[in-house]
mmCIF file of C-alpha atoms in Angstrom:
data_model
loop_
_atom_site.group_PDB
_atom_site.id
_atom_site.type_symbol
_atom_site.label_atom_id
_atom_site.label_comp_id
_atom_site.label_asym_id
_atom_site.label_seq_id
_atom_site.Cartn_x
_atom_site.Cartn_y
_atom_site.Cartn_z
ATOM 1 C CA VAL A 266 165.180 103.085 -104.759
ATOM 2 C CA VAL A 267 162.395 103.871 -107.247
ATOM 3 C CA ASP A 268 160.221 101.170 -105.669
ATOM 4 C CA TYR A 269 160.666 102.730 -102.217
ATOM 5 C CA ILE A 270 159.729 106.149 -103.562
ATOM 6 C CA ARG A 271 156.572 104.707 -105.138
ATOM 7 C CA VAL A 272 155.555 103.036 -101.851
ATOM 8 C CA LEU A 273 156.222 106.251 -99.928
ATOM 9 C CA HIS A 274 154.240 108.268 -102.479
ATOM 10 C CA LYS A 275 151.359 105.799 -102.268
ATOM 11 C CA ARG A 276 151.323 106.013 -98.416
ATOM 12 C CA ARG A 277 152.206 109.711 -98.191
ATOM 13 C CA TRP A 278 149.185 110.642 -96.032
ATOM 14 C CA THR A 279 149.917 107.901 -93.502
ATOM 15 C CA ALA A 280 153.606 108.874 -93.376
ATOM 16 C CA LEU A 281 152.736 112.581 -93.054
ATOM 17 C CA ALA A 282 150.263 111.884 -90.228
ATOM 18 C CA GLY A 283 152.835 109.762 -88.374
ATOM 19 C CA PHE A 284 155.474 112.443 -88.793
ATOM 20 C CA CYS A 285 153.108 115.157 -87.501
ATOM 21 C CA VAL A 286 152.151 113.104 -84.428
ATOM 22 C CA ILE A 287 155.771 112.352 -83.519
ATOM 23 C CA PHE A 288 156.915 115.925 -84.213
ATOM 24 C CA GLY A 289 154.018 117.385 -82.200
ATOM 25 C CA THR A 290 154.655 115.085 -79.239
ATOM 26 C CA ALA A 291 158.372 115.897 -79.203
ATOM 27 C CA THR A 292 157.645 119.636 -79.435
ATOM 28 C CA VAL A 293 155.140 119.599 -76.567
ATOM 29 C CA TYR A 294 157.505 117.552 -74.398
ATOM 30 C CA SER A 295 160.509 119.811 -75.057
ATOM 31 C CA PHE A 296 158.562 122.953 -74.132
ATOM 32 C CA THR A 297 156.996 121.503 -70.980
ATOM 33 C CA ALA A 298 159.921 119.497 -69.562
ATOM 34 C CA THR A 299 161.754 121.015 -66.627
ATOM 35 C CA PRO A 300 165.533 120.842 -66.981
ATOM 36 C CA ILE A 301 167.393 119.032 -64.218
ATOM 37 C CA TYR A 302 170.750 120.545 -63.304
ATOM 38 C CA SER A 303 173.527 118.585 -61.685
ATOM 39 C CA ALA A 304 176.333 120.200 -59.699
ATOM 40 C CA ARG A 305 179.430 118.213 -58.826
ATOM 41 C CA THR A 306 182.270 118.751 -56.418
ATOM 42 C CA GLN A 307 185.184 116.502 -55.544
ATOM 43 C CA ILE A 308 186.471 115.625 -52.105
ATOM 44 C CA LEU A 309 189.849 114.130 -51.325
ATOM 45 C CA ILE A 310 189.586 111.503 -48.598
ATOM 46 C CA GLU A 311 192.819 110.471 -46.943
ATOM 47 C CA ASN A 312 193.224 107.937 -44.195
ATOM 48 C CA GLU A 313 195.088 109.219 -41.163
ATOM 49 C CA ASN A 314 197.516 106.425 -40.326
ATOM 50 C CA PRO A 315 199.790 106.452 -37.308
ATOM 51 C CA ASN A 316 203.516 106.438 -38.052
ATOM 52 C CA VAL A 317 204.018 103.235 -36.078
ATOM 53 C CA VAL A 318 203.197 100.131 -38.116
ATOM 54 C CA LYS A 319 202.565 96.738 -36.570
ATOM 55 C CA PHE A 320 203.513 93.570 -38.434
ATOM 56 C CA GLU A 321 199.873 92.329 -38.533
ATOM 57 C CA GLU A 322 198.705 95.583 -40.117
ATOM 58 C CA VAL A 323 200.929 95.068 -43.155
ATOM 59 C CA TYR A 324 198.866 92.058 -44.239
ATOM 60 C CA ASP A 325 195.482 93.615 -43.490
ATOM 61 C CA GLN A 326 196.270 97.086 -44.852
ATOM 62 C CA ASN A 327 194.279 96.740 -48.100
ATOM 63 C CA LYS A 328 191.225 95.445 -46.281
ATOM 64 C CA GLN A 329 191.399 98.226 -43.717
ATOM 65 C CA MET A 330 191.749 100.845 -46.449
ATOM 66 C CA ALA A 331 188.716 99.480 -48.326
ATOM 67 C CA ASP A 332 186.681 99.456 -45.108
ATOM 68 C CA TYR A 333 187.752 103.005 -44.331
ATOM 69 C CA TYR A 334 186.701 104.358 -47.720
ATOM 70 C CA GLN A 335 183.380 102.489 -47.709
ATOM 71 C CA THR A 336 182.704 104.004 -44.295
ATOM 72 C CA GLN A 337 183.462 107.483 -45.607
ATOM 73 C CA TYR A 338 181.132 106.983 -48.590
ATOM 74 C CA ARG A 339 178.324 105.938 -46.237
ATOM 75 C CA ILE A 340 178.976 108.982 -44.036
ATOM 76 C CA LEU A 341 178.628 111.207 -47.112
ATOM 77 C CA GLN A 342 175.211 109.604 -47.737
ATOM 78 C CA SER A 343 174.110 109.680 -44.104
ATOM 79 C CA ARG A 344 171.004 111.359 -42.776
ATOM 80 C CA LEU A 345 173.107 113.133 -40.146
ATOM 81 C CA LEU A 346 175.261 114.871 -42.758
ATOM 82 C CA ALA A 347 172.168 115.691 -44.829
ATOM 83 C CA ARG A 348 170.552 117.205 -41.748
ATOM 84 C CA ARG A 349 173.683 119.256 -40.982
ATOM 85 C CA THR A 350 173.733 120.534 -44.562
ATOM 86 C CA LEU A 351 170.052 121.449 -44.493
ATOM 87 C CA ASP A 352 170.533 123.239 -41.169
ATOM 88 C CA ALA A 353 173.631 125.119 -42.309
ATOM 89 C CA GLU A 354 172.020 126.346 -45.531
ATOM 90 C CA ASN A 355 168.494 126.872 -44.096
ATOM 91 C CA LEU A 356 166.950 124.659 -46.777
ATOM 92 C CA TRP A 357 164.163 123.112 -44.693
ATOM 93 C CA ASP A 358 161.513 125.320 -46.328
ATOM 94 C CA ASN A 359 162.905 125.196 -49.858
ATOM 95 C CA GLU A 360 160.065 124.317 -52.235
ATOM 96 C CA LEU A 361 162.321 122.248 -54.484
ATOM 97 C CA LEU A 362 163.222 119.916 -51.611
ATOM 98 C CA LYS A 363 159.772 119.430 -50.126
ATOM 99 C CA ALA A 364 158.635 115.872 -50.764
ATOM 100 C CA ASN A 365 154.886 116.502 -50.510
ATOM 101 C CA ASP A 366 154.591 118.893 -53.433
ATOM 102 C CA ARG A 367 157.518 117.890 -55.579
ATOM 103 C CA GLY A 368 155.514 118.068 -58.799
ATOM 104 C CA TRP A 369 156.900 117.066 -62.156
ATOM 105 C CA PRO A 370 160.637 117.693 -61.457
ATOM 106 C CA GLY A 371 160.628 115.623 -58.275
ATOM 107 C CA ARG A 372 158.805 112.729 -59.908
ATOM 108 C CA ALA A 373 161.258 112.857 -62.818
ATOM 109 C CA LEU A 374 164.167 112.574 -60.390
ATOM 110 C CA ASP A 375 162.536 109.551 -58.757
ATOM 111 C CA LEU A 376 162.552 107.751 -62.107
ATOM 112 C CA LEU A 377 166.304 108.134 -62.474
ATOM 113 C CA PRO A 378 168.179 105.081 -61.203
ATOM 114 C CA ALA A 379 170.705 105.487 -58.432
ATOM 115 C CA ARG A 380 174.221 105.392 -59.858
ATOM 116 C CA ASN A 381 175.676 104.003 -56.678
ATOM 117 C CA PRO A 382 174.311 100.632 -55.487
ATOM 118 C CA ALA A 383 174.778 101.711 -51.875
ATOM 119 C CA GLN A 384 172.250 104.494 -52.458
ATOM 120 C CA ALA A 385 169.476 101.990 -53.011
ATOM 121 C CA GLU A 386 169.746 101.040 -49.339
ATOM 122 C CA SER A 387 168.166 103.805 -47.319
ATOM 123 C CA GLU A 388 168.986 104.599 -43.732
ATOM 124 C CA PRO A 389 165.997 104.649 -41.342
ATOM 125 C CA PRO A 390 164.930 108.076 -40.066
ATOM 126 C CA ALA A 391 166.326 109.220 -36.743
ATOM 127 C CA THR A 392 163.973 109.392 -33.760
ATOM 128 C CA SER A 393 164.674 113.128 -33.409
ATOM 129 C CA GLU A 394 163.186 113.850 -36.864
ATOM 130 C CA ASN A 395 159.575 114.803 -37.319
ATOM 131 C CA ALA A 396 157.626 113.662 -40.387
ATOM 132 C CA ALA A 397 158.219 116.841 -42.390
ATOM 133 C CA GLN A 398 161.966 116.785 -41.711
ATOM 134 C CA SER A 399 162.134 113.127 -42.620
ATOM 135 C CA GLN A 400 160.467 113.794 -45.978
ATOM 136 C CA VAL A 401 162.820 116.682 -46.770
ATOM 137 C CA ILE A 402 165.869 114.583 -45.861
ATOM 138 C CA ASP A 403 164.570 111.700 -47.997
ATOM 139 C CA ALA A 404 164.081 114.064 -50.956
ATOM 140 C CA PHE A 405 167.570 115.474 -50.356
ATOM 141 C CA LEU A 406 169.187 112.023 -50.305
ATOM 142 C CA ARG A 407 167.333 110.912 -53.455
ATOM 143 C CA ARG A 408 168.953 113.769 -55.358
ATOM 144 C CA LEU A 409 172.423 113.159 -53.940
ATOM 145 C CA THR A 410 174.932 110.914 -55.713
ATOM 146 C CA ILE A 411 178.247 109.829 -54.224
ATOM 147 C CA THR A 412 180.635 108.295 -56.762
ATOM 148 C CA PRO A 413 184.188 107.221 -55.931
ATOM 149 C CA VAL A 414 186.707 108.095 -58.636
ATOM 150 C CA ARG A 415 188.404 104.894 -59.719
ATOM 151 C CA ASN A 416 192.031 104.370 -58.691
ATOM 152 C CA SER A 417 192.132 107.528 -56.598
ATOM 153 C CA ARG A 418 191.176 108.896 -53.207
ATOM 154 C CA LEU A 419 188.736 111.330 -54.774
ATOM 155 C CA VAL A 420 184.972 111.192 -54.412
ATOM 156 C CA ASP A 421 182.493 112.974 -56.658
ATOM 157 C CA VAL A 422 179.580 114.505 -54.772
ATOM 158 C CA SER A 423 176.785 115.548 -57.104
ATOM 159 C CA PHE A 424 173.335 116.941 -56.456
ATOM 160 C CA ARG A 425 170.478 117.174 -58.985
ATOM 161 C CA SER A 426 167.631 119.674 -58.876
ATOM 162 C CA PRO A 427 165.600 121.905 -61.189
ATOM 163 C CA SER A 428 167.630 124.918 -59.987
ATOM 164 C CA ALA A 429 171.269 125.286 -61.013
ATOM 165 C CA GLN A 430 171.993 127.588 -58.065
ATOM 166 C CA LEU A 431 170.478 125.168 -55.558
ATOM 167 C CA SER A 432 172.436 122.255 -57.011
ATOM 168 C CA ALA A 433 175.744 124.110 -56.726
ATOM 169 C CA ARG A 434 174.919 125.447 -53.276
ATOM 170 C CA VAL A 435 174.016 122.017 -51.887
ATOM 171 C CA ALA A 436 177.004 120.179 -53.410
ATOM 172 C CA ASN A 437 179.431 122.726 -51.960
ATOM 173 C CA ALA A 438 177.645 122.861 -48.590
ATOM 174 C CA LEU A 439 177.662 119.073 -48.246
ATOM 175 C CA ALA A 440 181.409 118.957 -48.901
ATOM 176 C CA LYS A 441 181.974 121.736 -46.371
ATOM 177 C CA GLN A 442 179.831 120.019 -43.718
ATOM 178 C CA TYR A 443 181.632 116.709 -44.322
ATOM 179 C CA ILE A 444 184.995 118.380 -43.738
ATOM 180 C CA GLU A 445 183.739 120.174 -40.611
ATOM 181 C CA GLN A 446 182.266 116.939 -39.246
ATOM 182 C CA ASN A 447 185.576 115.113 -39.769
ATOM 183 C CA LEU A 448 187.432 117.898 -37.975
ATOM 184 C CA GLU A 449 185.006 117.649 -35.058
ATOM 185 C CA PHE A 450 185.493 113.875 -34.809
#
């Protein structure tokens, strides 16, 4: 221990300079970083099965259930549902969702990996979208995460943004629009 203290005392100016550089960098970063808030809501997805069961369906039931839930997860990540949510909440002109001038918070969100492998595959823009709408929907979908809860019929819908109120508003609105869309179908 005495030998380590002697080495540290001998190199005290180098150690002090290194400490000051690391401390200064961490301080500047912590005061300039924009916090990213994540709001989460859960949706219960249940398959509506008819009461009459055919013999062939008994064998294929697990496969049909898996297909049904994967379809529902993709619907939650669809451009159509994102567009409905943006329309319902009048978020087209929200500065935090605009892709052109996202600034530091938007670039930070782009660096975060998608938690759901299906999110890496993006859906092509609809022909009815103009360029500005397409960019807003893309920014919206980049911040959206759909995560199935293991061994349940629950799905976590979370949305990340620099505004806590916007995150909560969007997560709740997306769940509401999903339910309304299912009722319409």
